[in-house]
PDB file of C-alpha atoms in Angstrom:
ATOM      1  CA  UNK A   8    -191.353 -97.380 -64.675  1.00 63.00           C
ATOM      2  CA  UNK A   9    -189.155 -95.138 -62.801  1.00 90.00           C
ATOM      3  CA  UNK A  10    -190.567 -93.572 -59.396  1.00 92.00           C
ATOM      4  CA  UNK A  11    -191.520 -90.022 -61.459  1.00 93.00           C
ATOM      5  CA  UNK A  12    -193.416 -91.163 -63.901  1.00 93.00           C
ATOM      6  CA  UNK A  13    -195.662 -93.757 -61.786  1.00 93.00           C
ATOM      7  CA  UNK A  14    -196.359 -90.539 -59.538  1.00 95.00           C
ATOM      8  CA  UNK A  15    -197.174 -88.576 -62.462  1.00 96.00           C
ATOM      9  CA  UNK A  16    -200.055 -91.802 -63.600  1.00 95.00           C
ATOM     10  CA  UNK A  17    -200.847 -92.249 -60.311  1.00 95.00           C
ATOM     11  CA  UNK A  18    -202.107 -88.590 -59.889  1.00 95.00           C
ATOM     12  CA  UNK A  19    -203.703 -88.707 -63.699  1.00 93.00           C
ATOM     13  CA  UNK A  20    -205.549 -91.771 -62.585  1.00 95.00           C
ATOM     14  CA  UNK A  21    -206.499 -89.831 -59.590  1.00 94.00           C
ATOM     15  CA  UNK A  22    -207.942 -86.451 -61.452  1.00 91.00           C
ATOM     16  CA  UNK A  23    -210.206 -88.745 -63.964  1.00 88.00           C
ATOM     17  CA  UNK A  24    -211.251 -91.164 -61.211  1.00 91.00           C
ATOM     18  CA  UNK A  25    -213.008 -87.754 -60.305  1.00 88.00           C
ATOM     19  CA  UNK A  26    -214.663 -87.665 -63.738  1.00 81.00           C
ATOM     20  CA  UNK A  27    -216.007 -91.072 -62.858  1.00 86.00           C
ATOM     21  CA  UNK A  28    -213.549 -92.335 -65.026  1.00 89.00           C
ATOM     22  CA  UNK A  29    -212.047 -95.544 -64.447  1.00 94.00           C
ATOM     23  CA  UNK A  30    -208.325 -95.283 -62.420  1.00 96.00           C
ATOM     24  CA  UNK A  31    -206.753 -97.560 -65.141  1.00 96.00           C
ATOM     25  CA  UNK A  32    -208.111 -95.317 -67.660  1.00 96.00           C
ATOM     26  CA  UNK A  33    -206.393 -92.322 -65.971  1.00 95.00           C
ATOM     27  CA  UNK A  34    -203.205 -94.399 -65.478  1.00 97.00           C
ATOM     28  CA  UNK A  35    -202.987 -95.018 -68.931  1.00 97.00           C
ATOM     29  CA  UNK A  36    -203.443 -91.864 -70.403  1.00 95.00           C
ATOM     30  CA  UNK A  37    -200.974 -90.887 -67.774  1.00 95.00           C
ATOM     31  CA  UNK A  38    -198.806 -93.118 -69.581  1.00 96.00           C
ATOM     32  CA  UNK A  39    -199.637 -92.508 -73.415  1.00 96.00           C
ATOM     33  CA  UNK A  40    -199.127 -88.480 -72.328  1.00 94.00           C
ATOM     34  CA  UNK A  41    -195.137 -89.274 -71.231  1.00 95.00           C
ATOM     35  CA  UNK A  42    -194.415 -91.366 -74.550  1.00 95.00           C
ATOM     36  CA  UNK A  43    -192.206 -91.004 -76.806  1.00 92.00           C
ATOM     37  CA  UNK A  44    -194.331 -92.045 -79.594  1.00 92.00           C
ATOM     38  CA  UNK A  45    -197.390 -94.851 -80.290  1.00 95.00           C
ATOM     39  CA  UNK A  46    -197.490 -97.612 -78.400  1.00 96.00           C
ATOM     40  CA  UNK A  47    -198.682-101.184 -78.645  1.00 95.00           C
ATOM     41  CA  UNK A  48    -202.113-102.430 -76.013  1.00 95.00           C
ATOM     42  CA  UNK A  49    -199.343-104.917 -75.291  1.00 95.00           C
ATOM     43  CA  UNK A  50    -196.704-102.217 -74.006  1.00 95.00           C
ATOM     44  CA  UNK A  51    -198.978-100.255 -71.835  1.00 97.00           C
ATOM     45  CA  UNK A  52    -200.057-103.480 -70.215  1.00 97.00           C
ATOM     46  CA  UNK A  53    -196.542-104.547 -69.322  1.00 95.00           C
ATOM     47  CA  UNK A  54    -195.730-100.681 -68.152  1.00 95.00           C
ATOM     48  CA  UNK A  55    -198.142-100.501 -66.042  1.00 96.00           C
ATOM     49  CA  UNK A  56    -199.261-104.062 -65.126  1.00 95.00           C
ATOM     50  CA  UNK A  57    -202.918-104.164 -66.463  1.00 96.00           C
ATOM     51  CA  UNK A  58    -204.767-106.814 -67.898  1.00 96.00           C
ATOM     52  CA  UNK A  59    -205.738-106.687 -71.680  1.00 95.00           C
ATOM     53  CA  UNK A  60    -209.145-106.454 -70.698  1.00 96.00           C
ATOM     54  CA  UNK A  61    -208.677-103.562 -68.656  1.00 96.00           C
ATOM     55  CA  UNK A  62    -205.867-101.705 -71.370  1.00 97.00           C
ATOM     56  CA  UNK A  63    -208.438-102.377 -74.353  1.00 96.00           C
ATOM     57  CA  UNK A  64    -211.378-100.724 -71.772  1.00 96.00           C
ATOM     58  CA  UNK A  65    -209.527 -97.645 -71.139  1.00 96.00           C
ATOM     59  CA  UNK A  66    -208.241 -96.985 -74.617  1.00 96.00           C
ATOM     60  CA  UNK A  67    -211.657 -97.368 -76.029  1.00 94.00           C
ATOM     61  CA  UNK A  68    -212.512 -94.834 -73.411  1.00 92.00           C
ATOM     62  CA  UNK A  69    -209.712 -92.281 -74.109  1.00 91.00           C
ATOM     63  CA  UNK A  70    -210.289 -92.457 -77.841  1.00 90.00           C
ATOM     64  CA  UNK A  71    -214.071 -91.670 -77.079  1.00 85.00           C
ATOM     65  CA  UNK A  72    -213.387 -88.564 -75.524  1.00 80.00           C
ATOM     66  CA  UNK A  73    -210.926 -87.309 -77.787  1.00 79.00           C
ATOM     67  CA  UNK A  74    -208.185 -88.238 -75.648  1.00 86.00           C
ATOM     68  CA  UNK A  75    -206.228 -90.584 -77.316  1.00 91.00           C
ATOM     69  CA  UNK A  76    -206.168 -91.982 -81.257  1.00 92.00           C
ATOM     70  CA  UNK A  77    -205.516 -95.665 -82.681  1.00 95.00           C
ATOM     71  CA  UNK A  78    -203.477 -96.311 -85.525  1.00 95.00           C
ATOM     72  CA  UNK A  79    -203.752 -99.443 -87.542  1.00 91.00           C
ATOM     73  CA  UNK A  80    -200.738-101.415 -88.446  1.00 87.00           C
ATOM     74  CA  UNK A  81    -200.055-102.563 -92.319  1.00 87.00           C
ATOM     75  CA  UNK A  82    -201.055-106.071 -92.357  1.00 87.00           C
ATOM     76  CA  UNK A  83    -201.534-106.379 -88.721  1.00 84.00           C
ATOM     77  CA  UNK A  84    -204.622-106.731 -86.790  1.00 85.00           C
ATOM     78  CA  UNK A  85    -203.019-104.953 -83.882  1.00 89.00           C
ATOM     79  CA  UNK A  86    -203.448-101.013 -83.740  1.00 91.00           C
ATOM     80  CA  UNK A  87    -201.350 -98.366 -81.581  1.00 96.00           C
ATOM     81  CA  UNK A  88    -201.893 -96.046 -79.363  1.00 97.00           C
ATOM     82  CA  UNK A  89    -201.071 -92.481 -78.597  1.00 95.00           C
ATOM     83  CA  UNK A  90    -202.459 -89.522 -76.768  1.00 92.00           C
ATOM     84  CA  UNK A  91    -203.692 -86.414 -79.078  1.00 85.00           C
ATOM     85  CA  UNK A  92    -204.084 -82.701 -77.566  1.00 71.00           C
ATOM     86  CA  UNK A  93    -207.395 -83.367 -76.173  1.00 63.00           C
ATOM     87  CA  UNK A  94    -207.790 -80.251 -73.995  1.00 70.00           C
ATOM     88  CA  UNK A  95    -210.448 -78.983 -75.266  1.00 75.00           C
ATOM     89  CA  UNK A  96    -212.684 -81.987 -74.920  1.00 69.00           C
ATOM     90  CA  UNK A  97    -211.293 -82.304 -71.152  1.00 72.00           C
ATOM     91  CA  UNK A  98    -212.289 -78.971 -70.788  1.00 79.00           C
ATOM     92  CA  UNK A  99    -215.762 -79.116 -72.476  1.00 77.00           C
ATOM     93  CA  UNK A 100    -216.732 -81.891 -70.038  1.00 73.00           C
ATOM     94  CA  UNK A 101    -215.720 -80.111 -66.938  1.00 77.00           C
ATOM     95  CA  UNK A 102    -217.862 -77.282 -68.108  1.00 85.00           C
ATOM     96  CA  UNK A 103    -220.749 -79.149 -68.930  1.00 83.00           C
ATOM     97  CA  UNK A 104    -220.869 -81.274 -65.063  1.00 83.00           C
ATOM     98  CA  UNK A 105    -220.489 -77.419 -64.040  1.00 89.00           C
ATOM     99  CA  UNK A 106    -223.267 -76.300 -66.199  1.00 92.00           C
ATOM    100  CA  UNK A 107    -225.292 -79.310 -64.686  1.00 91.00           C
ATOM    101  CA  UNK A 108    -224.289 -78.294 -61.007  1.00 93.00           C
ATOM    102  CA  UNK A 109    -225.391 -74.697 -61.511  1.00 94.00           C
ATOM    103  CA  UNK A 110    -228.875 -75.528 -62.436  1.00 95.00           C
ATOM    104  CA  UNK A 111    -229.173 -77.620 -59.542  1.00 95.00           C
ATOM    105  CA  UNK A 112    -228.105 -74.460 -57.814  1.00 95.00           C
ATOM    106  CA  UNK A 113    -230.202 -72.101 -59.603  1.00 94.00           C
ATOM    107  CA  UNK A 114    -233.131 -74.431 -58.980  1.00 94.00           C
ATOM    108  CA  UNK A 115    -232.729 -74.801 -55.022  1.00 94.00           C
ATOM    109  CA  UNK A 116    -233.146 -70.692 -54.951  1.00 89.00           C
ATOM    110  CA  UNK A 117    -237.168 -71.037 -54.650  1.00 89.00           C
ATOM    111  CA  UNK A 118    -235.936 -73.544 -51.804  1.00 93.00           C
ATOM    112  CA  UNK A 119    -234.291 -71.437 -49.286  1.00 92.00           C
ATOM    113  CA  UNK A 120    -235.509 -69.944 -45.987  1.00 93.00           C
ATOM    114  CA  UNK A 121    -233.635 -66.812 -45.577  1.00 95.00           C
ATOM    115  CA  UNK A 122    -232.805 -63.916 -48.287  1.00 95.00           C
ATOM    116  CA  UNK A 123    -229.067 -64.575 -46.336  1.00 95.00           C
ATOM    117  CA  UNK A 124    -228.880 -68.442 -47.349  1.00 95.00           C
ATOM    118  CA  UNK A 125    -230.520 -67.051 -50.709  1.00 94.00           C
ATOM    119  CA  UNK A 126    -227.674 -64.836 -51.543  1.00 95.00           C
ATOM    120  CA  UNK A 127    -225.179 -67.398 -50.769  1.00 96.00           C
ATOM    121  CA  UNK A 128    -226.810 -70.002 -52.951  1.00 94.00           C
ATOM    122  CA  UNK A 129    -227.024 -67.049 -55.756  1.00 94.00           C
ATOM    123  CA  UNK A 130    -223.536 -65.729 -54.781  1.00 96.00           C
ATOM    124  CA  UNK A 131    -221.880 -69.510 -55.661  1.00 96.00           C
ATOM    125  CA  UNK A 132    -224.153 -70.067 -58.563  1.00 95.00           C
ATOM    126  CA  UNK A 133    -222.688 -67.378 -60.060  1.00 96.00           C
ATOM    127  CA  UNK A 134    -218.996 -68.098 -59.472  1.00 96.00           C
ATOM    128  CA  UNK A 135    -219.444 -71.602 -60.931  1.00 95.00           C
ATOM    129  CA  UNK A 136    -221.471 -69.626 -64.304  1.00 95.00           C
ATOM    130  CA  UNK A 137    -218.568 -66.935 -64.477  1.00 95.00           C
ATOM    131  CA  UNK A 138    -215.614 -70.036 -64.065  1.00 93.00           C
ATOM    132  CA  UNK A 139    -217.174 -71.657 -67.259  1.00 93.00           C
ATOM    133  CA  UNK A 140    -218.219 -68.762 -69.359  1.00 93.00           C
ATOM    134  CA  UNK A 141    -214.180 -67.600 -68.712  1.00 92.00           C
ATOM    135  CA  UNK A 142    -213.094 -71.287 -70.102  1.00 87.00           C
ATOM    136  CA  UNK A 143    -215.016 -70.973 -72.950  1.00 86.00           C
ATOM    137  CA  UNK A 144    -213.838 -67.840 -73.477  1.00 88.00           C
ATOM    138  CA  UNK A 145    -210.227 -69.013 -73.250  1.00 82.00           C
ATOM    139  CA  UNK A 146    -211.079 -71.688 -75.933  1.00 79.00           C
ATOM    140  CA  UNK A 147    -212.712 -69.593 -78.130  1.00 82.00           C
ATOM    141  CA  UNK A 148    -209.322 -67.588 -78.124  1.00 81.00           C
ATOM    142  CA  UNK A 149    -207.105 -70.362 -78.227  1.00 69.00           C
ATOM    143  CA  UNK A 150    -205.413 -70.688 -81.507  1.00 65.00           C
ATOM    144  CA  UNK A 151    -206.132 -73.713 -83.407  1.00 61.00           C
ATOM    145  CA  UNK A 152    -203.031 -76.226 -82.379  1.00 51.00           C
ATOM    146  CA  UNK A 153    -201.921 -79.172 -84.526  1.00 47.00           C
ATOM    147  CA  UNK A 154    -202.670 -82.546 -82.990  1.00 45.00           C
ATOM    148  CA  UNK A 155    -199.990 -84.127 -81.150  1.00 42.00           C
TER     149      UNK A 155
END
């Protein structure tokens, strides 16, 4: 794997390690995203030196959010792998650990000891509420795209 391309896994491990994601998870849809085409649990493992434990973990993963699809073989046991749009399910999951930090938010209002450290509270609240009502506008608009 040229220097590029383990930067570019590197940083998607990175971003979904912050969705409590597992790093080799990230790392290989990092991978599956810069692919040509499908690609065999056995490929992935030698591209990015993972175990088969760890490969079969993160695809299982990927596929649950949306992320990724498996395609059976014709008289194989063995299945490929390739990454599908999956945007809007990324996107649906950052909104909804938004959603879940603004009603911790919204709840700590009643908590506060000042109208000033009240206002703040409401004031950041509110700019977390208008950042996902404004994605799921976007989505809402977004024409329907053919998976990929």
């Amino acid at each position: 794997m040229n220097e590029d391309r383990a930067a570019f896994t590197a940083t998607m491990a990175d971003i979904l390690a912050s969705w409590n994601l597992p790093r080799a998870t990230g790392r290989v849809y990092g991978h599956l995203l810069l692919a040509s085409g499908p690609v065999s649990h056995d490929e992935i493992r030698d591209a990015l030196e993972l175990s088969k434990g760890a490969v079969s973990t993160a695809v299982r993963e990927l596929v649950s959010w949306g992320l990724a699809r498996t395609l059976p073989q014709p008289g194989s046991r063995r299945l490929l792998v390739e990454a599908v749009g999956g945007f809007e399910q990324l996107l649906a999951a950052s909104h909804e650990r938004t959603r879940a930090f603004v009603r911790v938010l919204r709840g700590g209002v009643d908590l506060t000891e000042t109208d000033r450290s009240r206002a703040r509270l409401g004031e950041i609240a509110d700019f977390f509420e208008a950042y996902v009502q404004a994605g799921d506008a976007m989505l809402k608009r977004a024409p329907d795209r053919p998976q990929t």
